[in-house]
mmCIF file of C-alpha atoms in Angstrom:
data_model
loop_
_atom_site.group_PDB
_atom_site.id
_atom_site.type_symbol
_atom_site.label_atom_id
_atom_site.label_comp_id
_atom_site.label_asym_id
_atom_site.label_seq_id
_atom_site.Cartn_x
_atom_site.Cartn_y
_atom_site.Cartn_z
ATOM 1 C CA UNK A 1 -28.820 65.363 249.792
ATOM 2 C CA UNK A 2 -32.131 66.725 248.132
ATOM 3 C CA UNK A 3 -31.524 69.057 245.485
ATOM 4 C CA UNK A 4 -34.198 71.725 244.711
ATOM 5 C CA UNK A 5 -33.355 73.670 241.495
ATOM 6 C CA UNK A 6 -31.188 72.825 238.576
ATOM 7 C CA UNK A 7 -29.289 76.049 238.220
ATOM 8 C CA UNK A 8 -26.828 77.073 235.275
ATOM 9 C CA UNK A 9 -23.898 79.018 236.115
ATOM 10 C CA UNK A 10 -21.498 80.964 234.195
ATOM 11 C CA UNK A 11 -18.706 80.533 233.856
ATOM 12 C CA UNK A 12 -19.502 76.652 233.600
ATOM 13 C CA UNK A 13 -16.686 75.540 235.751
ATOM 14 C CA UNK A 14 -16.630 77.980 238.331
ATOM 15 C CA UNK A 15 -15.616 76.785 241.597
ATOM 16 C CA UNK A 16 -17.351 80.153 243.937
ATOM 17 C CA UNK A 17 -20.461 79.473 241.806
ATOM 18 C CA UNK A 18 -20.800 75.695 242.266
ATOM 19 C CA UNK A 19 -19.922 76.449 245.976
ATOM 20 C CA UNK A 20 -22.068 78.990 246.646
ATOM 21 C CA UNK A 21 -25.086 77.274 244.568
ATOM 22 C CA UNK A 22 -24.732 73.615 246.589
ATOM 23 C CA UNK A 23 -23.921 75.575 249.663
ATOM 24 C CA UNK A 24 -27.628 77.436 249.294
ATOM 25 C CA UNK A 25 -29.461 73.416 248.964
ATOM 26 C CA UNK A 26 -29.630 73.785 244.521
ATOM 27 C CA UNK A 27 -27.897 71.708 242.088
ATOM 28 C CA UNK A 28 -25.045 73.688 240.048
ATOM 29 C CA UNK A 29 -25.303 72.467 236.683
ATOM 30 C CA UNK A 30 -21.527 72.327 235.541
ATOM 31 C CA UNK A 31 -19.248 71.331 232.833
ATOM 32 C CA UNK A 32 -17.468 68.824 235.070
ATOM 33 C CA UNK A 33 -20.574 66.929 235.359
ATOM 34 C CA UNK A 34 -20.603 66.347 231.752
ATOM 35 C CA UNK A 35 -16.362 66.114 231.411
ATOM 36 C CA UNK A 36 -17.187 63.160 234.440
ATOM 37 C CA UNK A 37 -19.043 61.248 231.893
ATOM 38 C CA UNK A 38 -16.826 61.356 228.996
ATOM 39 C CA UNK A 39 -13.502 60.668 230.626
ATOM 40 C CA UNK A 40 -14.853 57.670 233.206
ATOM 41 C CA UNK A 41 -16.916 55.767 230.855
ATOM 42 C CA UNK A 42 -14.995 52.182 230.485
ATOM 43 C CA UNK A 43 -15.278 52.126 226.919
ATOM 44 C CA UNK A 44 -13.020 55.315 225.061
ATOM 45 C CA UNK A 45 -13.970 55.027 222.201
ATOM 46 C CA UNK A 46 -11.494 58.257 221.225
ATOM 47 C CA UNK A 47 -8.697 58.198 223.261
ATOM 48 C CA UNK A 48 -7.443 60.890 225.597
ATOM 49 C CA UNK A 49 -10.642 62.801 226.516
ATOM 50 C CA UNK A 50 -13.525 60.917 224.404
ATOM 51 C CA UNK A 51 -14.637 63.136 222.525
ATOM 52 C CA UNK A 52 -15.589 61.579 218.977
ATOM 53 C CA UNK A 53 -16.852 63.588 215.668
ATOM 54 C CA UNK A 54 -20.536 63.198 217.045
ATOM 55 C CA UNK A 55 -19.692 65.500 219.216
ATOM 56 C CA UNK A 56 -19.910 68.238 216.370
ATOM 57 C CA UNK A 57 -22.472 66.489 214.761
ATOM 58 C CA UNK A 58 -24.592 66.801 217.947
ATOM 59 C CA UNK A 59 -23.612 70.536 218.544
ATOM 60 C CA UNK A 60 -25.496 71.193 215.339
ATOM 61 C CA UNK A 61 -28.613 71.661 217.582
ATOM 62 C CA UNK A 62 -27.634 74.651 218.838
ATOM 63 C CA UNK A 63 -25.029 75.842 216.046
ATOM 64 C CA UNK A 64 -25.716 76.199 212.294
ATOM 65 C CA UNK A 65 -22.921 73.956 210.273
ATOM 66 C CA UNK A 66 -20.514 77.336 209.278
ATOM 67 C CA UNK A 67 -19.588 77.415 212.233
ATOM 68 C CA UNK A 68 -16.479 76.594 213.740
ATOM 69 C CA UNK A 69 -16.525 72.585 214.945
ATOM 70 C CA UNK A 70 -15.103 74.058 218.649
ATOM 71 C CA UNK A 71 -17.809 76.004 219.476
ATOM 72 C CA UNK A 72 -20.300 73.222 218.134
ATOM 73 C CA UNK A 73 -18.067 70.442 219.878
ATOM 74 C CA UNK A 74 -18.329 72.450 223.547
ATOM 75 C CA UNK A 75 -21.819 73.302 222.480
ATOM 76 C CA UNK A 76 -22.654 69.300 222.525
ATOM 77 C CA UNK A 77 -21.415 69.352 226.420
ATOM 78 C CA UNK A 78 -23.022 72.627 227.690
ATOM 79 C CA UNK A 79 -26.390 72.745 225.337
ATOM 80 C CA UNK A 80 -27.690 69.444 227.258
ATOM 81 C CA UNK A 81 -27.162 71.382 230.627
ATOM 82 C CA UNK A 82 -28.788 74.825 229.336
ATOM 83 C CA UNK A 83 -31.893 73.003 228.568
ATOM 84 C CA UNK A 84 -31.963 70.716 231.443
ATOM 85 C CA UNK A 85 -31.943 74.507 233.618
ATOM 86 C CA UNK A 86 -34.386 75.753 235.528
ATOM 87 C CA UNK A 87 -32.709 79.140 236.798
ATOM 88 C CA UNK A 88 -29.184 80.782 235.700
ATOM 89 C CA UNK A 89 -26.149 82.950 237.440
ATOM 90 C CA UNK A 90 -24.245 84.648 234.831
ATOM 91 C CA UNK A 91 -21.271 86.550 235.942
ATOM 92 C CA UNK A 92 -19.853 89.486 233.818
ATOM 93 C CA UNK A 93 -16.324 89.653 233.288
ATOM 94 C CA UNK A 94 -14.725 87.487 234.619
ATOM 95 C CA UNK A 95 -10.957 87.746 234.600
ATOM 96 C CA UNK A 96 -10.890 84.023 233.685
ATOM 97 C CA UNK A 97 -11.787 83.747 229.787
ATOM 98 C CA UNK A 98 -9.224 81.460 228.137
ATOM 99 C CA UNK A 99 -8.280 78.357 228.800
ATOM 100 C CA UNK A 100 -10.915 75.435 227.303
ATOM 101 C CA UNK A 101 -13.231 77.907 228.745
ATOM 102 C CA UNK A 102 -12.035 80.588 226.750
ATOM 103 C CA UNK A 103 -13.829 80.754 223.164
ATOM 104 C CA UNK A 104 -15.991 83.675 223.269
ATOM 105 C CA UNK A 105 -18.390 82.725 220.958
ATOM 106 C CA UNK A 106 -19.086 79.904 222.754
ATOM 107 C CA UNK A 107 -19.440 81.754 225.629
ATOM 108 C CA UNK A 108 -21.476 84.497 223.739
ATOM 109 C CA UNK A 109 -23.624 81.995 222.008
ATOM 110 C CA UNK A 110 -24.323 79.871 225.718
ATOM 111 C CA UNK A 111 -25.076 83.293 227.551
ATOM 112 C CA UNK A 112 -27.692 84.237 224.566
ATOM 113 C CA UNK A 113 -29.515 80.269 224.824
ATOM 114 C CA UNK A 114 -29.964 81.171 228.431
ATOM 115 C CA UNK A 115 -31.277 84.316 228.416
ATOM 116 C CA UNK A 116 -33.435 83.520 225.669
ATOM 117 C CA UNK A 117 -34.789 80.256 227.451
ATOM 118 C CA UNK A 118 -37.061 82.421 230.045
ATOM 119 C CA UNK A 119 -35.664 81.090 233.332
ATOM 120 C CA UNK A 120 -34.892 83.139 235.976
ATOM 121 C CA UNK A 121 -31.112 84.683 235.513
ATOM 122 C CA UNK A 122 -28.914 87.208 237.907
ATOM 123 C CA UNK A 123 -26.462 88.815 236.003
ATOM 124 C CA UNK A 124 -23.887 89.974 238.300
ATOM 125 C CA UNK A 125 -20.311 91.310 237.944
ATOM 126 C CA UNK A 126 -17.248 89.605 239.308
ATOM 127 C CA UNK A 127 -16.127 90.653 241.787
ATOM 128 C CA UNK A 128 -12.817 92.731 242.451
ATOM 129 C CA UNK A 129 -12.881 93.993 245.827
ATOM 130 C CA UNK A 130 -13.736 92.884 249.312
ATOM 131 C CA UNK A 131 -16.541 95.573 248.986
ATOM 132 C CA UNK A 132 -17.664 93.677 245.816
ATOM 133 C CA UNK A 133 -17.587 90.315 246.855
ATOM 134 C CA UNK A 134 -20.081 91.310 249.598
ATOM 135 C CA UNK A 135 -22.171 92.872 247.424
ATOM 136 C CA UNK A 136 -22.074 89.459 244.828
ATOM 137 C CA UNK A 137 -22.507 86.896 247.456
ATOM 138 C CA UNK A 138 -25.645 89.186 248.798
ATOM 139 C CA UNK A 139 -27.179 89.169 245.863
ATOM 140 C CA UNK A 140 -26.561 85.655 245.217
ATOM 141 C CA UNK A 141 -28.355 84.501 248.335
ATOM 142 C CA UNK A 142 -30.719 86.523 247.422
ATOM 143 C CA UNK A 143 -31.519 85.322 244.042
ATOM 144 C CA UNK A 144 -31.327 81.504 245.409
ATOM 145 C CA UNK A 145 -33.487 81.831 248.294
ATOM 146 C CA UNK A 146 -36.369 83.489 245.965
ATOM 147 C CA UNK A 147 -36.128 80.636 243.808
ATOM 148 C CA UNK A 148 -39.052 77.781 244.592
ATOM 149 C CA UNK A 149 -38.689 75.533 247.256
ATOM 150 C CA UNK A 150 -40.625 72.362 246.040
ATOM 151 C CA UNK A 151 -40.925 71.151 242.906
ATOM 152 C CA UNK A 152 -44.294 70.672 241.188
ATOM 153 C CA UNK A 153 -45.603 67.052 240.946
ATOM 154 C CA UNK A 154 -45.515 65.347 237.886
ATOM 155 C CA UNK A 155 -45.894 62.364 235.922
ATOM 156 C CA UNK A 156 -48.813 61.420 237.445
ATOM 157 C CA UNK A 157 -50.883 60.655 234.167
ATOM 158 C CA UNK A 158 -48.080 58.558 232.986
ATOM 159 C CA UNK A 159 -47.844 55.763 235.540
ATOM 160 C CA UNK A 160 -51.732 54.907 234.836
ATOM 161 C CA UNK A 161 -51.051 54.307 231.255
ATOM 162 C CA UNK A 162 -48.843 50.571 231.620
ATOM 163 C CA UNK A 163 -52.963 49.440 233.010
ATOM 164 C CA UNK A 164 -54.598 50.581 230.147
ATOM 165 C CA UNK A 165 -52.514 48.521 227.648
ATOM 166 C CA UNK A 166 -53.013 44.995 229.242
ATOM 167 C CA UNK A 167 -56.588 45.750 228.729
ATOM 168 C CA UNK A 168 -56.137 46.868 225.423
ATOM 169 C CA UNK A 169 -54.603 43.152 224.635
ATOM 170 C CA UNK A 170 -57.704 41.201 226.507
ATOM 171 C CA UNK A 171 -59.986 42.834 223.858
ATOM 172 C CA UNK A 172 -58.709 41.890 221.059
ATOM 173 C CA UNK A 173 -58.126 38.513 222.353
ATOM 174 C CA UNK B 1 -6.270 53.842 230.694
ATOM 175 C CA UNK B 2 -8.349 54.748 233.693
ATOM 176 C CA UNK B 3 -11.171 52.709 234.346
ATOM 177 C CA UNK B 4 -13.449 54.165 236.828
ATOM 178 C CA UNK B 5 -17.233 52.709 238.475
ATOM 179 C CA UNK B 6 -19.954 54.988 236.889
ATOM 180 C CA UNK B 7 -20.755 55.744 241.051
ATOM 181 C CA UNK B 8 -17.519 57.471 241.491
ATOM 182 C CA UNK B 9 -17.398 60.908 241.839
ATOM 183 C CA UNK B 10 -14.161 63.225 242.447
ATOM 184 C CA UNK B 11 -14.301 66.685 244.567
ATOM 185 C CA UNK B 12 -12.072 69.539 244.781
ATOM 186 C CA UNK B 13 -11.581 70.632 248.921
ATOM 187 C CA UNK B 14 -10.261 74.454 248.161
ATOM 188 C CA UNK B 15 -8.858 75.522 251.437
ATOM 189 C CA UNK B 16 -9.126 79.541 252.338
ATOM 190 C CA UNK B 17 -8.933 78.943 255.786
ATOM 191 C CA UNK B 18 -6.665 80.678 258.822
ATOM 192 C CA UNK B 19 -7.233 77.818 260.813
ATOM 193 C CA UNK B 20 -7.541 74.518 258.721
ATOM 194 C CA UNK B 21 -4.236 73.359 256.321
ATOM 195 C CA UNK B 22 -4.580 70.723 253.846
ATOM 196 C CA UNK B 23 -2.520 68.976 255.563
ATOM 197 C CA UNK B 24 -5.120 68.616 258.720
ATOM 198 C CA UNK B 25 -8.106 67.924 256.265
ATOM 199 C CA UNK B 26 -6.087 64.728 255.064
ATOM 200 C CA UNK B 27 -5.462 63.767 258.227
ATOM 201 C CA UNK B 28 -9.128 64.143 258.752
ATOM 202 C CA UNK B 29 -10.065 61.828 256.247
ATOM 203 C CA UNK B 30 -7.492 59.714 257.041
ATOM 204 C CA UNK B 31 -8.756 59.317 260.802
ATOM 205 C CA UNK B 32 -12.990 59.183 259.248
ATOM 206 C CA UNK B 33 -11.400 55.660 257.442
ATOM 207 C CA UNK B 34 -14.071 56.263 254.684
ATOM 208 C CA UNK B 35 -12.544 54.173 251.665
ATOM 209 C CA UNK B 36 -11.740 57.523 249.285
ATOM 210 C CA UNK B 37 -8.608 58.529 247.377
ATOM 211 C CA UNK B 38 -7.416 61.665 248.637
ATOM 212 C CA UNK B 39 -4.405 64.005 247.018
ATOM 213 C CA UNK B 40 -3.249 66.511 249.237
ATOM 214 C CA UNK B 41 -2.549 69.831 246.729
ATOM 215 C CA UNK B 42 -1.053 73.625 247.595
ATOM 216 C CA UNK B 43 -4.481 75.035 247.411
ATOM 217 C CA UNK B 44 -6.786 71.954 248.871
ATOM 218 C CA UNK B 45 -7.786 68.460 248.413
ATOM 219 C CA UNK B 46 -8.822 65.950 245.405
ATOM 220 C CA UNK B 47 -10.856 63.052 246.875
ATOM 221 C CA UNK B 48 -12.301 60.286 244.874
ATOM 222 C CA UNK B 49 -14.433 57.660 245.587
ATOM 223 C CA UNK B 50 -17.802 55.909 245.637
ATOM 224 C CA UNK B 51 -20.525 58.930 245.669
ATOM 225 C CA UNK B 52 -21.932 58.458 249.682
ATOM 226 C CA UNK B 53 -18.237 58.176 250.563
ATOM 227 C CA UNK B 54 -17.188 61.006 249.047
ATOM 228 C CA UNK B 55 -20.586 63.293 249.984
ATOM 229 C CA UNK B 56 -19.938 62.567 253.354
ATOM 230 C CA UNK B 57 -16.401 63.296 253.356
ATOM 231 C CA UNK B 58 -16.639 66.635 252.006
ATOM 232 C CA UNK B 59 -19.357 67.682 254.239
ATOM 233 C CA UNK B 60 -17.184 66.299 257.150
ATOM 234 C CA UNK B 61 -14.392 68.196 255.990
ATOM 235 C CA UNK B 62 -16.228 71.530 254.624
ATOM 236 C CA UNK B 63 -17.717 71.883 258.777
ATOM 237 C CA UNK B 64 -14.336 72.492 259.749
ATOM 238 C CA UNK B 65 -14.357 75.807 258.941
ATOM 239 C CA UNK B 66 -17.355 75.982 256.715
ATOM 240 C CA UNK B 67 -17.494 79.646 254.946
ATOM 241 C CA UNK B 68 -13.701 79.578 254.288
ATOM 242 C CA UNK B 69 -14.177 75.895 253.077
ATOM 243 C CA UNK B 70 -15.122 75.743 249.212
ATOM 244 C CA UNK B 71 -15.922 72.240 247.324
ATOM 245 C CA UNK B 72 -16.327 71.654 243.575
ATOM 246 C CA UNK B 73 -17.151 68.981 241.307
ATOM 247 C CA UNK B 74 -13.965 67.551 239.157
ATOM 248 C CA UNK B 75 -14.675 65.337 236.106
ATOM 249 C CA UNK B 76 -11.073 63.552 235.976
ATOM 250 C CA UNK B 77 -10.385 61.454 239.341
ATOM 251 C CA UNK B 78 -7.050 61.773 241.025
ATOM 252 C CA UNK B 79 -4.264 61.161 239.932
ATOM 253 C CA UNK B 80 -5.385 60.743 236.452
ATOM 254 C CA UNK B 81 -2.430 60.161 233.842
ATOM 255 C CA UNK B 82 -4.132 62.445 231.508
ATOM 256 C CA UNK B 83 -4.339 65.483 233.851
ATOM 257 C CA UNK B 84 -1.295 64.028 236.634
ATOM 258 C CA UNK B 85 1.692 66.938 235.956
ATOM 259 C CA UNK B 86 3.834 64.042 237.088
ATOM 260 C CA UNK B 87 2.890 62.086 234.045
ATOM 261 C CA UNK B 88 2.928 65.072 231.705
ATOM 262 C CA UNK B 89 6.448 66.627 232.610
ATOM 263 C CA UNK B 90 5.591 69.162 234.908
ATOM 264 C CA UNK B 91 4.070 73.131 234.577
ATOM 265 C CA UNK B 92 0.428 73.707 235.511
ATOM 266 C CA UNK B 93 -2.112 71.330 235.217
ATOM 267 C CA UNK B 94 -5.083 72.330 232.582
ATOM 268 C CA UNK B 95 -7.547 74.189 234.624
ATOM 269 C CA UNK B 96 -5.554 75.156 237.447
ATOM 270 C CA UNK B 97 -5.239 78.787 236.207
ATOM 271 C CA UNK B 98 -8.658 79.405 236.439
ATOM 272 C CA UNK B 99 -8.982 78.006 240.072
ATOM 273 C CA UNK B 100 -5.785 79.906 241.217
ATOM 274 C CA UNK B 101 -7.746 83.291 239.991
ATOM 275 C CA UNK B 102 -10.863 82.296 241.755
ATOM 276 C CA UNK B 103 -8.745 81.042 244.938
ATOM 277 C CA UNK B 104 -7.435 84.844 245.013
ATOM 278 C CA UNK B 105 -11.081 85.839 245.792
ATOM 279 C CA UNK B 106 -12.210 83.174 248.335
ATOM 280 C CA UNK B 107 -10.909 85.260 251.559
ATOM 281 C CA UNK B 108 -13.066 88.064 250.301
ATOM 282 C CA UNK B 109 -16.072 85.489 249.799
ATOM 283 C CA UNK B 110 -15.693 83.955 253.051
ATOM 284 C CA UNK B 111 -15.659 87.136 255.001
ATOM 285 C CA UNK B 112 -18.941 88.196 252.644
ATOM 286 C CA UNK B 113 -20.091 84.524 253.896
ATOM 287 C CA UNK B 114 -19.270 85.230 257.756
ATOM 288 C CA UNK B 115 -21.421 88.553 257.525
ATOM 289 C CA UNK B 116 -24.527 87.171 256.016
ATOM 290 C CA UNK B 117 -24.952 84.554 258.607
ATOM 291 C CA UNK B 118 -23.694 87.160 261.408
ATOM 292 C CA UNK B 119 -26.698 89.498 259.629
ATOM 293 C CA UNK B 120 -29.267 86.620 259.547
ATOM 294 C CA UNK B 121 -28.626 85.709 263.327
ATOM 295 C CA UNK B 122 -29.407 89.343 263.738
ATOM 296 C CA UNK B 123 -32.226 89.212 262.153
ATOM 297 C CA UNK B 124 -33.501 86.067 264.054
ATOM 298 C CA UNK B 125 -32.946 87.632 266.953
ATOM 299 C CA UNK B 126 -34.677 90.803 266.135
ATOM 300 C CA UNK B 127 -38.048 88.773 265.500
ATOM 301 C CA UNK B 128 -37.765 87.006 268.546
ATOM 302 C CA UNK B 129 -37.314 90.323 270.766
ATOM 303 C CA UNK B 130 -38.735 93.419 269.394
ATOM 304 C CA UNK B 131 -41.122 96.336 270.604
ATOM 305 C CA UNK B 132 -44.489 96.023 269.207
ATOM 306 C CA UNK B 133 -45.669 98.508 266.239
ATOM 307 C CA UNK B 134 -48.028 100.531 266.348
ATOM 308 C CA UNK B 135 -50.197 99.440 263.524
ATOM 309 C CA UNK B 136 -49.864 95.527 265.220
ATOM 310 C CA UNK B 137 -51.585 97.222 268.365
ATOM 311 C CA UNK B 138 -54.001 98.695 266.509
ATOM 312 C CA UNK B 139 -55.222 95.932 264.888
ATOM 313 C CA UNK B 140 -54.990 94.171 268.241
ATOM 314 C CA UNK B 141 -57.099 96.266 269.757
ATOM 315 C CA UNK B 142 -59.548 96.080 266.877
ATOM 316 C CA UNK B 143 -59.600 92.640 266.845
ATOM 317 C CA UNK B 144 -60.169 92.461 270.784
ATOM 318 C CA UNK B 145 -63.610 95.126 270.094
ATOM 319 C CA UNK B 146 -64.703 93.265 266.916
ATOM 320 C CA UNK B 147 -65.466 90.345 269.700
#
């Protein structure tokens, strides 16, 4: 399965969004994704869930050291997805903010990273009605079919550099 | 502890569906004989296994009924003692409350699913057959006495 655009969704473990993201050929960039990692790796280094105090430390990217270590322990999980993002669906109000998924200002402080990153976001409203839901899944497609196709080509310029050193070493032989 | 390959992946199978139960999806899986763990739940499936396996499951599964089908990633596999309610003395598992509020809106999302393929069959169809505009003709016929 080829994946065409990394896309950030919030709330980071929704299941509609992840659905409705894979289900329109992009990659939904979730929390599980990252929980996956933690929780399977063979060595635990901090029994149940993994999670160690560089976790914090790590969070201090995107955090400044007042505040709370919660926010800047989830912000160690979600920041690496919000920069790996190339496009974002943000869903207001959702009825589903508590939970591990429930601190606000994490939520407040992941929805301002995104917007401020300059990818492409839809902001749209969860939906409450049958009216509604037509409306968000419309939009949705919408938003995911206008997103690119292909992917520009890269690292081209990199793969002639490993030539260039052996010839280095043969001149100064 | 768990100890998992770093190629395993776990999905959640949410059923909405009038036609498809659980129940038949396991059977389902049971009957493909791809070598995955599969939990049978009250709203779906959990199936873990090697990646391919499990990617091909799902997509097996999800064409059953495919807009009233949803599939999400899980980060624990099944069964795990540290999410498992059996393990932990019962009451919801952590995370299920936000799935049952989302699972109240899947019929809704499937029927919004249904429509927007019904509308882009219409569409398709409406390109294939449709009376020719005016302004097409006219630069037709320009095109024919530009010759």
């Amino acid at each position: 399965m080829s994946f065409l655009v990394k896309v950030f969704i919030y709330p980071i473990n929704s299941l509609i969004l992840a659905d409705l993201v894979e289900r329109f050929g992009h990659k939904p960039l979730t929390i599980m994704s990252q929980i996956r990692e933690k929780v399977t790796n063979i060595s635990l280094d901090s029994p149940p869930i993994n999670i160690t105090p560089e976790e914090p430390k790590s969070g201090l990217k995107y955090a400044a050291i007042e505040v709370p270590a919660g926010v800047r322990g989830r912000m160690a999980l979600i920041g690496p997805l919000i920069e790996e993002s190339e496009a974002a669906i943000i869903v207001e109000k959702p009825p589903t903010d508590f939970g591990c998924v429930g601190c606000n200002r994490t939520n407040e402080l992941m929805k301002y990273l995104i917007r401020s990153k300059g990818v492409p976001v839809l902001e749209v409203k969860y939906p409450e009605s049958d009216e509604e839901a037509y409306d968000f899944v419309n939009k949705i497609a919408a938003f995911l079919e206008s997103l690119p196709k292909e992917k520009p080509e890269e690292e081209k310029p990199e793969e002639e550099k490993p030539e260039e050193e052996p010839a280095e070493k043969e001149d100064k032989k | 502890m768990t100890e998992t390959k770093k190629e395993e992946i776990t999905k959640y199978i949410v059923i909405s569906s009038d036609k498809v139960l659980p129940s038949d999806a396991a059977m389902k899986i049971y009957e493909s004989e791809f070598p995955v763990t599969v939990k049978e739940t009250c709203f779906g499936l959990i199936v873990t296994g090697q990646k391919d396996d499990v990617l091909a499951v799902v997509e097996k599964i999800r064409q059953l009924d495919k807009n009233y089908i949803f599939v999400k990633d899980r980060g624990f596999p099944a069964g795990d003692q540290r999410r498992c309610r059996a393990s932990r003395g019962g009451g919801p598992r952590p995370g299920f409350h936000f799935l049952r509020e989302e699972v109240k809106m899947l019929p809704a999302i499937g029927a919004a699913l249904d429509e927007l393929e019904a509308k882009e069959s219409v569409k398709e169809k409406c390109k294939e057959k449709s009376r020719l505009k005016v302004c097409d003709l006219e630069k037709i016929i320009e095109e024919e006495l530009a010759r």
